[in-house]
PDB file of C-alpha atoms in Angstrom:
ATOM      1  CA  MET I   1     215.823   6.037-276.178  1.00 42.00           C
ATOM      2  CA  SER I   2     217.080   8.743-273.832  1.00 46.00           C
ATOM      3  CA  ARG I   3     219.733   8.038-271.227  1.00 50.00           C
ATOM      4  CA  PHE I   4     217.564   9.873-268.718  1.00 46.00           C
ATOM      5  CA  GLU I   5     214.266   7.982-269.147  1.00 47.00           C
ATOM      6  CA  GLU I   6     214.334   6.403-265.693  1.00 46.00           C
ATOM      7  CA  LYS I   7     212.818   9.650-264.440  1.00 49.00           C
ATOM      8  CA  PRO I   8     211.651  12.731-266.346  1.00 47.00           C
ATOM      9  CA  VAL I   9     214.596  14.897-267.368  1.00 44.00           C
ATOM     10  CA  ARG I  10     214.726  18.130-265.446  1.00 46.00           C
ATOM     11  CA  SER I  11     217.167  20.821-264.500  1.00 43.00           C
ATOM     12  CA  PHE I  12     218.235  21.548-260.930  1.00 51.00           C
ATOM     13  CA  GLU I  13     215.390  21.461-258.441  1.00 53.00           C
ATOM     14  CA  GLY I  14     213.409  24.646-259.064  1.00 52.00           C
ATOM     15  CA  PHE I  15     215.593  25.807-261.968  1.00 66.00           C
ATOM     16  CA  THR I  16     213.971  27.425-264.971  1.00 78.00           C
ATOM     17  CA  PRO I  17     215.259  27.071-268.550  1.00 80.00           C
ATOM     18  CA  ARG I  18     216.673  30.595-268.199  1.00 85.00           C
ATOM     19  CA  ALA I  19     218.593  29.585-265.074  1.00 85.00           C
ATOM     20  CA  ALA I  20     219.858  26.465-266.860  1.00 85.00           C
ATOM     21  CA  LEU I  21     221.073  28.629-269.748  1.00 90.00           C
ATOM     22  CA  ALA I  22     222.788  31.011-267.308  1.00 92.00           C
ATOM     23  CA  THR I  23     224.515  28.001-265.710  1.00 91.00           C
ATOM     24  CA  ALA I  24     225.739  26.853-269.122  1.00 92.00           C
ATOM     25  CA  LEU I  25     227.036  30.356-269.882  1.00 94.00           C
ATOM     26  CA  ILE I  26     228.920  30.521-266.560  1.00 93.00           C
ATOM     27  CA  PHE I  27     230.584  27.156-267.133  1.00 94.00           C
ATOM     28  CA  GLY I  28     231.367  28.113-270.732  1.00 94.00           C
ATOM     29  CA  LEU I  29     233.009  31.367-269.608  1.00 93.00           C
ATOM     30  CA  PHE I  30     234.932  29.515-266.913  1.00 92.00           C
ATOM     31  CA  LEU I  31     236.236  27.010-269.458  1.00 93.00           C
ATOM     32  CA  ALA I  32     237.240  29.784-271.887  1.00 93.00           C
ATOM     33  CA  LEU I  33     239.237  31.594-269.189  1.00 91.00           C
ATOM     34  CA  PHE I  34     240.567  28.452-267.491  1.00 90.00           C
ATOM     35  CA  PRO I  35     243.837  28.229-269.516  1.00 88.00           C
ATOM     36  CA  LEU I  36     244.635  31.847-268.612  1.00 89.00           C
ATOM     37  CA  TYR I  37     243.956  31.812-264.876  1.00 89.00           C
ATOM     38  CA  ALA I  38     244.698  28.222-263.815  1.00 86.00           C
ATOM     39  CA  PRO I  39     247.681  28.329-261.409  1.00 83.00           C
ATOM     40  CA  PHE I  40     249.320  25.495-263.358  1.00 81.00           C
ATOM     41  CA  ALA I  41     248.927  27.184-266.757  1.00 75.00           C
ATOM     42  CA  GLU I  42     252.122  27.798-268.720  1.00 72.00           C
ATOM     43  CA  HIS I  43     251.862  31.575-268.200  1.00 75.00           C
ATOM     44  CA  PRO I  44     249.057  32.124-265.650  1.00 79.00           C
ATOM     45  CA  ARG I  45     247.615  35.599-265.183  1.00 82.00           C
ATOM     46  CA  HIS I  46     247.665  36.931-261.632  1.00 78.00           C
ATOM     47  CA  ASP I  47     246.158  40.360-262.270  1.00 83.00           C
ATOM     48  CA  GLY I  48     242.856  41.782-263.408  1.00 81.00           C
ATOM     49  CA  VAL I  49     239.320  41.685-262.057  1.00 84.00           C
ATOM     50  CA  LEU I  50     238.848  38.001-262.841  1.00 84.00           C
ATOM     51  CA  ALA I  51     242.012  36.916-261.035  1.00 85.00           C
ATOM     52  CA  VAL I  52     240.409  37.179-257.585  1.00 86.00           C
ATOM     53  CA  PRO I  53     237.403  34.848-258.111  1.00 87.00           C
ATOM     54  CA  PHE I  54     239.626  32.378-259.981  1.00 87.00           C
ATOM     55  CA  LYS I  55     242.156  32.345-257.132  1.00 85.00           C
ATOM     56  CA  LEU I  56     239.355  31.731-254.652  1.00 88.00           C
ATOM     57  CA  PHE I  57     237.873  28.974-256.787  1.00 88.00           C
ATOM     58  CA  PHE I  58     241.213  27.214-257.244  1.00 86.00           C
ATOM     59  CA  PHE I  59     241.942  27.453-253.535  1.00 87.00           C
ATOM     60  CA  VAL I  60     238.613  25.762-252.676  1.00 88.00           C
ATOM     61  CA  ALA I  61     239.031  23.216-255.486  1.00 87.00           C
ATOM     62  CA  ASN I  62     242.575  22.387-254.397  1.00 84.00           C
ATOM     63  CA  GLN I  63     241.489  21.828-250.800  1.00 86.00           C
ATOM     64  CA  THR I  64     238.508  19.698-251.846  1.00 90.00           C
ATOM     65  CA  LEU I  65     240.384  17.578-254.378  1.00 89.00           C
ATOM     66  CA  GLY I  66     243.317  17.305-251.987  1.00 88.00           C
ATOM     67  CA  MET I  67     241.144  15.850-249.221  1.00 91.00           C
ATOM     68  CA  ILE I  68     239.498  13.391-251.626  1.00 93.00           C
ATOM     69  CA  HIS I  69     242.890  12.421-253.053  1.00 92.00           C
ATOM     70  CA  GLU I  70     244.348  11.750-249.617  1.00 90.00           C
ATOM     71  CA  ALA I  71     241.211   9.836-248.603  1.00 93.00           C
ATOM     72  CA  GLY I  72     241.928   7.487-251.504  1.00 93.00           C
ATOM     73  CA  HIS I  73     245.358   6.753-250.081  1.00 91.00           C
ATOM     74  CA  GLY I  74     243.792   6.468-246.641  1.00 90.00           C
ATOM     75  CA  VAL I  75     241.522   3.610-247.704  1.00 92.00           C
ATOM     76  CA  CYS I  76     244.629   1.548-248.294  1.00 89.00           C
ATOM     77  CA  TYR I  77     245.965   2.418-244.870  1.00 85.00           C
ATOM     78  CA  LEU I  78     242.975   0.450-243.573  1.00 87.00           C
ATOM     79  CA  LEU I  79     242.940  -2.324-246.206  1.00 87.00           C
ATOM     80  CA  PRO I  80     245.811  -4.600-247.245  1.00 88.00           C
ATOM     81  CA  CYS I  81     246.459  -2.931-250.631  1.00 90.00           C
ATOM     82  CA  PRO I  82     249.670  -3.494-252.616  1.00 93.00           C
ATOM     83  CA  GLN I  83     251.849  -0.376-252.681  1.00 92.00           C
ATOM     84  CA  TRP I  84     251.144   0.377-256.360  1.00 94.00           C
ATOM     85  CA  VAL I  85     247.385   0.275-255.714  1.00 94.00           C
ATOM     86  CA  MET I  86     247.742   2.370-252.557  1.00 94.00           C
ATOM     87  CA  ILE I  87     249.586   5.098-254.459  1.00 93.00           C
ATOM     88  CA  ALA I  88     247.179   4.965-257.411  1.00 95.00           C
ATOM     89  CA  MET I  89     244.115   5.178-255.162  1.00 95.00           C
ATOM     90  CA  GLY I  90     244.639   8.896-254.559  1.00 94.00           C
ATOM     91  CA  THR I  91     244.097   9.738-258.220  1.00 95.00           C
ATOM     92  CA  ILE I  92     241.383   7.080-258.577  1.00 96.00           C
ATOM     93  CA  PHE I  93     239.371   8.658-255.747  1.00 95.00           C
ATOM     94  CA  GLN I  94     240.002  12.160-257.073  1.00 95.00           C
ATOM     95  CA  LEU I  95     238.433  11.201-260.406  1.00 96.00           C
ATOM     96  CA  ALA I  96     235.816   8.767-259.106  1.00 96.00           C
ATOM     97  CA  PHE I  97     234.213  11.247-256.686  1.00 95.00           C
ATOM     98  CA  PRO I  98     232.901  13.793-259.244  1.00 95.00           C
ATOM     99  CA  LEU I  99     232.092  10.920-261.607  1.00 96.00           C
ATOM    100  CA  GLY I 100     230.035   9.323-258.843  1.00 96.00           C
ATOM    101  CA  VAL I 101     228.183  12.594-258.277  1.00 94.00           C
ATOM    102  CA  ALA I 102     227.436  12.738-262.013  1.00 94.00           C
ATOM    103  CA  TRP I 103     226.129   9.179-261.980  1.00 94.00           C
ATOM    104  CA  TYR I 104     223.918   9.946-258.967  1.00 94.00           C
ATOM    105  CA  PHE I 105     222.219  12.799-260.827  1.00 90.00           C
ATOM    106  CA  ARG I 106     221.929  10.753-263.997  1.00 89.00           C
ATOM    107  CA  ARG I 107     220.084   8.029-262.073  1.00 89.00           C
ATOM    108  CA  ARG I 108     217.715  10.686-260.737  1.00 87.00           C
ATOM    109  CA  GLY I 109     217.001  11.987-264.229  1.00 83.00           C
ATOM    110  CA  ASN I 110     218.708  15.306-263.541  1.00 84.00           C
ATOM    111  CA  ALA I 111     220.568  15.951-266.782  1.00 85.00           C
ATOM    112  CA  MET I 112     222.057  19.304-265.726  1.00 85.00           C
ATOM    113  CA  GLY I 113     223.419  17.753-262.528  1.00 87.00           C
ATOM    114  CA  TRP I 114     224.924  14.989-264.651  1.00 91.00           C
ATOM    115  CA  TRP I 115     226.702  17.493-266.900  1.00 92.00           C
ATOM    116  CA  ILE I 116     228.096  19.461-263.954  1.00 92.00           C
ATOM    117  CA  GLY I 117     229.451  16.281-262.365  1.00 94.00           C
ATOM    118  CA  ILE I 118     231.126  15.296-265.627  1.00 95.00           C
ATOM    119  CA  PHE I 119     232.565  18.822-265.984  1.00 95.00           C
ATOM    120  CA  PHE I 120     234.278  18.526-262.607  1.00 95.00           C
ATOM    121  CA  THR I 121     235.563  15.087-263.566  1.00 96.00           C
ATOM    122  CA  GLY I 122     237.315  16.836-266.465  1.00 96.00           C
ATOM    123  CA  PHE I 123     238.488  19.572-264.103  1.00 94.00           C
ATOM    124  CA  SER I 124     239.968  16.940-261.777  1.00 95.00           C
ATOM    125  CA  LEU I 125     241.559  15.248-264.776  1.00 95.00           C
ATOM    126  CA  ARG I 126     243.308  18.537-265.627  1.00 94.00           C
ATOM    127  CA  TYR I 127     244.771  18.588-262.109  1.00 92.00           C
ATOM    128  CA  THR I 128     245.974  15.025-262.727  1.00 95.00           C
ATOM    129  CA  ALA I 129     247.667  16.119-265.958  1.00 95.00           C
ATOM    130  CA  TRP I 130     249.480  18.875-264.065  1.00 92.00           C
ATOM    131  CA  TYR I 131     250.635  16.386-261.408  1.00 92.00           C
ATOM    132  CA  ILE I 132     252.011  14.095-264.124  1.00 95.00           C
ATOM    133  CA  SER I 133     253.891  17.068-265.620  1.00 93.00           C
ATOM    134  CA  THR I 134     255.868  17.517-262.367  1.00 91.00           C
ATOM    135  CA  VAL I 135     257.522  14.084-262.509  1.00 94.00           C
ATOM    136  CA  ASP I 136     260.806  15.791-263.418  1.00 93.00           C
ATOM    137  CA  ARG I 137     260.941  17.271-259.911  1.00 89.00           C
ATOM    138  CA  GLY I 138     262.001  13.904-258.573  1.00 89.00           C
ATOM    139  CA  PRO I 139     260.614  10.962-256.592  1.00 88.00           C
ATOM    140  CA  ARG I 140     259.544  13.018-253.590  1.00 84.00           C
ATOM    141  CA  VAL I 141     257.173  15.922-253.022  1.00 77.00           C
ATOM    142  CA  SER I 142     258.498  18.497-250.577  1.00 71.00           C
ATOM    143  CA  ALA I 143     256.487  19.510-247.530  1.00 51.00           C
ATOM    144  CA  SER I 144     256.000  23.004-248.971  1.00 58.00           C
ATOM    145  CA  GLU I 145     254.228  21.547-252.031  1.00 64.00           C
ATOM    146  CA  SER I 146     252.400  18.734-250.282  1.00 62.00           C
ATOM    147  CA  PHE I 147     248.719  18.999-249.347  1.00 60.00           C
ATOM    148  CA  LEU I 148     249.494  17.387-245.970  1.00 59.00           C
ATOM    149  CA  GLY I 149     252.500  19.633-245.314  1.00 58.00           C
ATOM    150  CA  VAL I 150     254.990  16.755-245.065  1.00 62.00           C
ATOM    151  CA  ASP I 151     257.479  15.195-247.454  1.00 69.00           C
ATOM    152  CA  GLY I 152     256.078  12.271-249.405  1.00 78.00           C
ATOM    153  CA  LEU I 153     256.335  10.129-252.505  1.00 85.00           C
ATOM    154  CA  HIS I 154     255.480  11.684-255.853  1.00 91.00           C
ATOM    155  CA  ASP I 155     252.600   9.459-256.966  1.00 93.00           C
ATOM    156  CA  PHE I 156     253.257   9.570-260.681  1.00 95.00           C
ATOM    157  CA  TYR I 157     257.026   9.328-260.415  1.00 94.00           C
ATOM    158  CA  TYR I 158     256.515   5.999-258.678  1.00 95.00           C
ATOM    159  CA  LEU I 159     253.581   4.800-260.828  1.00 96.00           C
ATOM    160  CA  LEU I 160     255.161   5.640-264.180  1.00 96.00           C
ATOM    161  CA  ASP I 161     258.618   4.462-263.155  1.00 95.00           C
ATOM    162  CA  SER I 162     257.237   1.095-262.050  1.00 94.00           C
ATOM    163  CA  VAL I 163     255.751   0.457-265.516  1.00 94.00           C
ATOM    164  CA  GLY I 164     258.662   1.892-267.487  1.00 95.00           C
ATOM    165  CA  LEU I 165     256.925   5.100-268.610  1.00 95.00           C
ATOM    166  CA  ARG I 166     258.631   7.718-266.465  1.00 94.00           C
ATOM    167  CA  GLU I 167     260.518   9.211-269.425  1.00 95.00           C
ATOM    168  CA  ALA I 168     257.213   9.603-271.290  1.00 96.00           C
ATOM    169  CA  TYR I 169     255.681  11.815-268.606  1.00 96.00           C
ATOM    170  CA  LEU I 170     255.365  14.904-270.824  1.00 96.00           C
ATOM    171  CA  PRO I 171     253.471  13.208-273.698  1.00 97.00           C
ATOM    172  CA  LEU I 172     251.274  11.492-271.108  1.00 97.00           C
ATOM    173  CA  SER I 173     250.594  14.802-269.368  1.00 96.00           C
ATOM    174  CA  PHE I 174     249.736  16.435-272.694  1.00 96.00           C
ATOM    175  CA  GLY I 175     247.385  13.582-273.616  1.00 97.00           C
ATOM    176  CA  VAL I 176     245.579  13.772-270.275  1.00 97.00           C
ATOM    177  CA  THR I 177     245.339  17.572-270.635  1.00 95.00           C
ATOM    178  CA  MET I 178     243.701  17.233-274.046  1.00 96.00           C
ATOM    179  CA  LEU I 179     241.319  14.610-272.676  1.00 97.00           C
ATOM    180  CA  ALA I 180     240.416  16.909-269.769  1.00 96.00           C
ATOM    181  CA  TYR I 181     239.640  19.873-272.032  1.00 96.00           C
ATOM    182  CA  ALA I 182     237.702  17.667-274.461  1.00 97.00           C
ATOM    183  CA  LEU I 183     235.596  16.354-271.578  1.00 96.00           C
ATOM    184  CA  MET I 184     234.884  19.841-270.215  1.00 96.00           C
ATOM    185  CA  LEU I 185     234.067  21.151-273.702  1.00 97.00           C
ATOM    186  CA  TRP I 186     231.695  18.232-274.300  1.00 96.00           C
ATOM    187  CA  THR I 187     229.895  18.900-271.022  1.00 95.00           C
ATOM    188  CA  VAL I 188     229.467  22.627-271.728  1.00 96.00           C
ATOM    189  CA  GLY I 189     227.932  21.669-275.074  1.00 95.00           C
ATOM    190  CA  GLY I 190     225.654  19.247-273.257  1.00 92.00           C
ATOM    191  CA  MET I 191     224.594  21.960-270.808  1.00 91.00           C
ATOM    192  CA  PHE I 192     223.611  24.301-273.637  1.00 92.00           C
ATOM    193  CA  ALA I 193     221.753  21.503-275.415  1.00 88.00           C
ATOM    194  CA  GLN I 194     219.900  20.666-272.202  1.00 82.00           C
ATOM    195  CA  ALA I 195     219.025  24.304-271.533  1.00 84.00           C
ATOM    196  CA  PHE I 196     217.620  24.828-275.049  1.00 83.00           C
ATOM    197  CA  SER I 197     215.790  21.504-274.859  1.00 79.00           C
ATOM    198  CA  MET I 198     214.086  22.627-271.629  1.00 72.00           C
ATOM    199  CA  LYS I 199     213.145  25.934-273.263  1.00 67.00           C
ATOM    200  CA  LYS I 200     211.479  24.169-276.196  1.00 66.00           C
ATOM    201  CA  LYS I 201     209.462  21.905-273.881  1.00 65.00           C
ATOM    202  CA  ARG I 202     207.889  24.843-272.066  1.00 60.00           C
TER     203      ARG I 202
END
């Protein structure tokens, strides 16, 4: 029984199998180049033809994820959340938003939309892994590094310290990084499978 039997499986509205395959190829290429051009890569590349679109993409992604992250904290400014929950809500929102988009498309029977939503969940998870890796910078984030432009608490310094895992931040960051790449790789495979499945049905 297919996960998408609530409605007939289809690509994006108006997309052909060829367009679905092109989408899969674009996401596959992005994933292959991601470790080289991500600003938080170990040795990111800042030159070359591909550097410009990647810089633009990461700027837009950072602004979008930053707003969603801060909105998660903001919910607890309105509700009586414990401090630990308030701090965790930023990351929870940052991951829940693309996952919610994926679920929306899954409910509509749009398999390609589902895969794209899951891909960006993995992408957001990679940002989370990077944030965890900066715990050694201390308990506060400087205004120059903060999305809001003001000094603030380092979410994962506080969260990990409160549960006795602050010293394990590097293994945790590595584990989340591997999970993020595995999720993105799985979704690219799903996109190709969906594209070829659409082609066979025509």
